[in-house]
Backbone as a chain_set.jsonl record, in Angstrom:
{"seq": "XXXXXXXXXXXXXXXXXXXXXXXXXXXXXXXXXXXXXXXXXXXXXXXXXXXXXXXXXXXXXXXXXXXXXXXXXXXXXXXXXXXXXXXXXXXXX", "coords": {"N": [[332.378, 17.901, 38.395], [329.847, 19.073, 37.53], [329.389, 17.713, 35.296], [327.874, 15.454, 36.694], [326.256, 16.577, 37.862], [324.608, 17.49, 36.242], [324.083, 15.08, 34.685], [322.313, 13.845, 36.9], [320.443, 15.462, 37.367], [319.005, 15.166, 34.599], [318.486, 12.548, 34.828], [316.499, 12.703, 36.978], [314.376, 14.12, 35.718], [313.496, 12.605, 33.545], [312.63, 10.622, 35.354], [310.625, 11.802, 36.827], [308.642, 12.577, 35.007], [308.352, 10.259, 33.567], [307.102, 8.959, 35.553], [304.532, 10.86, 35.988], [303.581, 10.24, 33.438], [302.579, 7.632, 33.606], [301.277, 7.628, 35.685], [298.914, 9.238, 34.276], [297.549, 7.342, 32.442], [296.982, 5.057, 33.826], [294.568, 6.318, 35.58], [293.055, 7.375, 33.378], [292.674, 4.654, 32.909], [291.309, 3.631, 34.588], [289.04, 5.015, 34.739], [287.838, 4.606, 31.851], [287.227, 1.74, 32.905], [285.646, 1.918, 34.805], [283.797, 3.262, 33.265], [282.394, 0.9, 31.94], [281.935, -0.5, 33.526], [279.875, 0.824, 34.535], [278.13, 1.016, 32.194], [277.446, -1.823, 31.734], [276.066, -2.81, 33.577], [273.438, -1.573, 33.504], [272.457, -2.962, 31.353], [270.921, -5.732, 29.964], [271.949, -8.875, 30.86], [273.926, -10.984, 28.468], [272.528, -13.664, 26.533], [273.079, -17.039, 27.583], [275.992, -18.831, 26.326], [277.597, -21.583, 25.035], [280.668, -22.628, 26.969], [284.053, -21.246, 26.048], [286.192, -23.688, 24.672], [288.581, -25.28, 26.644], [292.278, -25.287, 28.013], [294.154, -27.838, 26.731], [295.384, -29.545, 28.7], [293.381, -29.033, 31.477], [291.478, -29.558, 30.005], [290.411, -32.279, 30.03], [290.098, -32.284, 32.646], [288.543, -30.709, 33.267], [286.007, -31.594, 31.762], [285.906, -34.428, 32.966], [284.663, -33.506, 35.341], [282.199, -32.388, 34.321], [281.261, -34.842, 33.248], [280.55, -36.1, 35.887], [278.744, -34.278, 37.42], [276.987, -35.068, 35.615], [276.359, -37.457, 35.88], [275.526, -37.194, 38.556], [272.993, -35.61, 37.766], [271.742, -37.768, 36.411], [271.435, -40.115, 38.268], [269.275, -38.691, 40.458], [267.03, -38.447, 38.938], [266.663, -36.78, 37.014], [267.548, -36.555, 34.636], [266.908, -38.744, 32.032], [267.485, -41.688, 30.523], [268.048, -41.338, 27.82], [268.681, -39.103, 27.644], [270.75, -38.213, 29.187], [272.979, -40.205, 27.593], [273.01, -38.606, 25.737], [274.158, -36.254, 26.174], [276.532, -37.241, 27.14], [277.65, -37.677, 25.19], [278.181, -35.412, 23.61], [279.947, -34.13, 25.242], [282.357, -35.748, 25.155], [282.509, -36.082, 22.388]], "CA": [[331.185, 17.938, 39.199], [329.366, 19.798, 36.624], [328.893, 17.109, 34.439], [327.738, 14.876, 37.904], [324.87, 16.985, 38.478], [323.853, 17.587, 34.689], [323.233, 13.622, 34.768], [321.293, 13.509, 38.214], [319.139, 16.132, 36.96], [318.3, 14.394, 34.011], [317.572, 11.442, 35.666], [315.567, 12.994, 38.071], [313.412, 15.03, 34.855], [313.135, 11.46, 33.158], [311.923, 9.929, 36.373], [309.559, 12.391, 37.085], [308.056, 12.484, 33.119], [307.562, 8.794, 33.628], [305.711, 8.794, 36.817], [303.588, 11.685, 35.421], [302.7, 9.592, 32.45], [302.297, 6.341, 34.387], [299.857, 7.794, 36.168], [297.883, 9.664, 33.709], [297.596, 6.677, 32.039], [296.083, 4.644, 35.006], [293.79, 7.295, 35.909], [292.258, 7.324, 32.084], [292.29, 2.768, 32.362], [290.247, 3.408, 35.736], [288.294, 5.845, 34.344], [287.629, 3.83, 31.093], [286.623, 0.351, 33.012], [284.31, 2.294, 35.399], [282.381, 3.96, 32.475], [281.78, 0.289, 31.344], [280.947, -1.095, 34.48], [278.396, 1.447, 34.614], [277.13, 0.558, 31.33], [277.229, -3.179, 31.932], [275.18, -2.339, 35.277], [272.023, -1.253, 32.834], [272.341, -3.602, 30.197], [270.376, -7.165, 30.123], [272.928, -9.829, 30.083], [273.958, -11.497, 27.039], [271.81, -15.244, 26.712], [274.347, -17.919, 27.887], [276.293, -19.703, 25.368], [278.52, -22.655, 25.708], [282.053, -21.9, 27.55], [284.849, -21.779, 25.256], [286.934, -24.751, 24.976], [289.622, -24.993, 27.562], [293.754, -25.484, 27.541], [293.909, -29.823, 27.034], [295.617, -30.773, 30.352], [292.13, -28.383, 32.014], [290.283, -29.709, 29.321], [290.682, -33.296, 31.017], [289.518, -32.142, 34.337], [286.716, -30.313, 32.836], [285.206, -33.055, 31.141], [285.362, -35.269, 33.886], [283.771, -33.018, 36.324], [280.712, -32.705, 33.759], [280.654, -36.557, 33.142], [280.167, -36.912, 37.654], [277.653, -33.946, 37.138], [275.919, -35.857, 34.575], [275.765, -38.619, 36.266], [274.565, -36.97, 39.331], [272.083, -35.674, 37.906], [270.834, -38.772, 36.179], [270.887, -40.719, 39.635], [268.716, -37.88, 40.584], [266.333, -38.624, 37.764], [266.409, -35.942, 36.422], [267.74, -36.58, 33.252], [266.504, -40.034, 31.02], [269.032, -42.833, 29.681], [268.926, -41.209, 26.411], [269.572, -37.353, 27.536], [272.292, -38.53, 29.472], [273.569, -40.431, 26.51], [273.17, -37.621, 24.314], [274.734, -34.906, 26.927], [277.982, -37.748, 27.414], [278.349, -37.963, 23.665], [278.669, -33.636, 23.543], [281.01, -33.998, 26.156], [283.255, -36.241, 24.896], [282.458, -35.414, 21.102]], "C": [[329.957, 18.426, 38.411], [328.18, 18.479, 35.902], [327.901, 15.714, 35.27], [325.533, 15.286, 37.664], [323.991, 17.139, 36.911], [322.847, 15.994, 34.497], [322.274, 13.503, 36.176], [320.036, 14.062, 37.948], [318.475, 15.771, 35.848], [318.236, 13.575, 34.24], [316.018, 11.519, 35.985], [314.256, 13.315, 36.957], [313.017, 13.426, 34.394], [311.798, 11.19, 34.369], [310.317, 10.651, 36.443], [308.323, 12.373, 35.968], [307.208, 11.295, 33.138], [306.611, 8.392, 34.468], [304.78, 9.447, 36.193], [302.623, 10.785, 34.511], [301.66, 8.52, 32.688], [300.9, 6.366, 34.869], [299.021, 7.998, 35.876], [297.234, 8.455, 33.216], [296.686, 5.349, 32.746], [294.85, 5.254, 35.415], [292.696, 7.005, 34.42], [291.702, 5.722, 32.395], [291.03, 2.952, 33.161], [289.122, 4.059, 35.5], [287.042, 5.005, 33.218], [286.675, 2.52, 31.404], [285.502, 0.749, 34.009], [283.243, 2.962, 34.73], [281.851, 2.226, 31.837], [281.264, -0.776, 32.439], [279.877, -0.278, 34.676], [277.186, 1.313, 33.255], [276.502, -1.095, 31.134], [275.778, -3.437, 32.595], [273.439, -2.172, 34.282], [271.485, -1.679, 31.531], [272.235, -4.927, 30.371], [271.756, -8.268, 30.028], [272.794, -10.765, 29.377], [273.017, -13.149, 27.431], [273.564, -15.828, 27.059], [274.505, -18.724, 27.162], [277.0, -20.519, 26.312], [280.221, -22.061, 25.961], [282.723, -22.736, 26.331], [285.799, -23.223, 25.401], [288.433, -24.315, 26.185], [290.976, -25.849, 27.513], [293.172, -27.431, 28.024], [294.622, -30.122, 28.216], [294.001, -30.086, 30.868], [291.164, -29.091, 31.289], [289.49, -31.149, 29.708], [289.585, -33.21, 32.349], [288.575, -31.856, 34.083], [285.416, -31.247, 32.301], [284.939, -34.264, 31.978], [284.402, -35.083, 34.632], [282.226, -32.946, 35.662], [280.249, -33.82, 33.63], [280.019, -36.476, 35.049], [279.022, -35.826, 37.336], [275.977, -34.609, 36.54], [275.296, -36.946, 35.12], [274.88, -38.784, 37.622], [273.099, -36.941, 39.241], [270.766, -37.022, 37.312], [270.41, -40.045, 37.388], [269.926, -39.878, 40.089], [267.451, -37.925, 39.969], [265.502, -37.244, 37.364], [266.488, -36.017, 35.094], [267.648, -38.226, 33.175], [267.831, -40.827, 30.875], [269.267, -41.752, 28.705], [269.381, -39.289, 26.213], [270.916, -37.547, 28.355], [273.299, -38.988, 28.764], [273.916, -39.216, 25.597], [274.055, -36.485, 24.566], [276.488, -35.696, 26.951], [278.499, -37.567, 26.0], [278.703, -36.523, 23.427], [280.138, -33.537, 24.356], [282.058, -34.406, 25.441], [283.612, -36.328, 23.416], [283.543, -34.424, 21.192]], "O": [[328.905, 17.992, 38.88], [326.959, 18.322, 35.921], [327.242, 14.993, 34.52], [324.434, 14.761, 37.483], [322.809, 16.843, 36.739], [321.65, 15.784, 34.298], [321.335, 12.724, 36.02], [318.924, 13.566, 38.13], [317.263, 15.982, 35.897], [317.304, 13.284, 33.49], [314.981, 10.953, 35.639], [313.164, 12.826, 37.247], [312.059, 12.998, 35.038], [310.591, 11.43, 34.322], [309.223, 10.149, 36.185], [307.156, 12.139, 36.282], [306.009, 11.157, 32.898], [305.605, 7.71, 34.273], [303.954, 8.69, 35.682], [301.416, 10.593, 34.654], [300.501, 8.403, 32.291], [299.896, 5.677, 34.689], [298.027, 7.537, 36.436], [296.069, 8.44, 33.614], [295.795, 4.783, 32.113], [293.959, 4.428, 35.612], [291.618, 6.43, 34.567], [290.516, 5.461, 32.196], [289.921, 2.612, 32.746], [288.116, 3.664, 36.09], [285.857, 4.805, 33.484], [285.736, 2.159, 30.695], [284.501, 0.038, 34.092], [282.14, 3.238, 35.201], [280.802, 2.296, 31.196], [280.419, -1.654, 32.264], [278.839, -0.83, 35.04], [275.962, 1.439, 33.26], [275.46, -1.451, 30.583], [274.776, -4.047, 32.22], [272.445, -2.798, 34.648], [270.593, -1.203, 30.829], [273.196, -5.517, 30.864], [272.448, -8.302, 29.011], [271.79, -11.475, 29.418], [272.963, -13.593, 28.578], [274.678, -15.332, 26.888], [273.6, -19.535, 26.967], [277.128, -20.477, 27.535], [280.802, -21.244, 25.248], [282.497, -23.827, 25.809], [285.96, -23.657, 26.542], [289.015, -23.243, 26.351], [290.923, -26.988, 27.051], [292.456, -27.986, 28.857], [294.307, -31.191, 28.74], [293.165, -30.919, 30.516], [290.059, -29.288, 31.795], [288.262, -31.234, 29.717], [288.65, -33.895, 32.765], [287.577, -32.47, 34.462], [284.219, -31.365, 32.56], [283.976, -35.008, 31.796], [283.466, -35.858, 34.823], [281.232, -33.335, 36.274], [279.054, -34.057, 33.804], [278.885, -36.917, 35.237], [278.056, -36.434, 36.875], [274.773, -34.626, 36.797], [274.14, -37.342, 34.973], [274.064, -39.65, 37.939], [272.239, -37.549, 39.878], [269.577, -37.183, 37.587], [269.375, -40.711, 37.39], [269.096, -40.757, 40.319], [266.609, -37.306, 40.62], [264.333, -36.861, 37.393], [265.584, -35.586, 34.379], [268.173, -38.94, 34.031], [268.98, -40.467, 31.131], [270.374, -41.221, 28.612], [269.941, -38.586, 25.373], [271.983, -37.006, 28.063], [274.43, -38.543, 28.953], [274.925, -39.016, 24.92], [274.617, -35.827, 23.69], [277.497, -35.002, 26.823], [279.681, -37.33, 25.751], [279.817, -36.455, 22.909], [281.157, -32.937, 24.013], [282.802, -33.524, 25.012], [284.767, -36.592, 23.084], [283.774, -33.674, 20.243]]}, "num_chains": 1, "name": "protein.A"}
């Protein structure tokens, strides 16, 4: 019985150790991502580049949806023959 309770109680000390840590550990992340949402919060945001490329089956879908864009907006006349040309050839470049 001895040797019963020797293991339960180290269990139990483990267990407890690990929660402890677990948590500290959480506590610091939350800590961490709210000091940089507060610095985000007072800092201009960055100019907007172009979105990284995306996984090739997505990359598919993505590229289509900008071609119907494109073409919206050139029914729209907004955009020329030859900026629409020049915006399909990026695309599909």
């Amino acid at each position: 019985m001895p040797g019963l309770l020797r293991g339960v109680a180290r269990t139990a000390v483990v267990a407890g150790t690990a929660t402890a840590v677990s948590n500290r550990v959480s506590r610091r992340q939350q800590g961490r991502w709210a000091q940089q949402e507060s610095q985000q919060q007072y800092q201009e945001p960055p100019p907007a580049a172009e979105p990284p490329p995306a996984a090739p089956a997505d990359d598919m879908t993505s590229k289509i949806d900008q071609l119907k864009q494109l073409g919206d907006l050139k029914a729209q006349g907004v955009l020329t023959e030859a900026e629409f040309e020049e915006q399909k050839r990026r695309i599909l470049g």
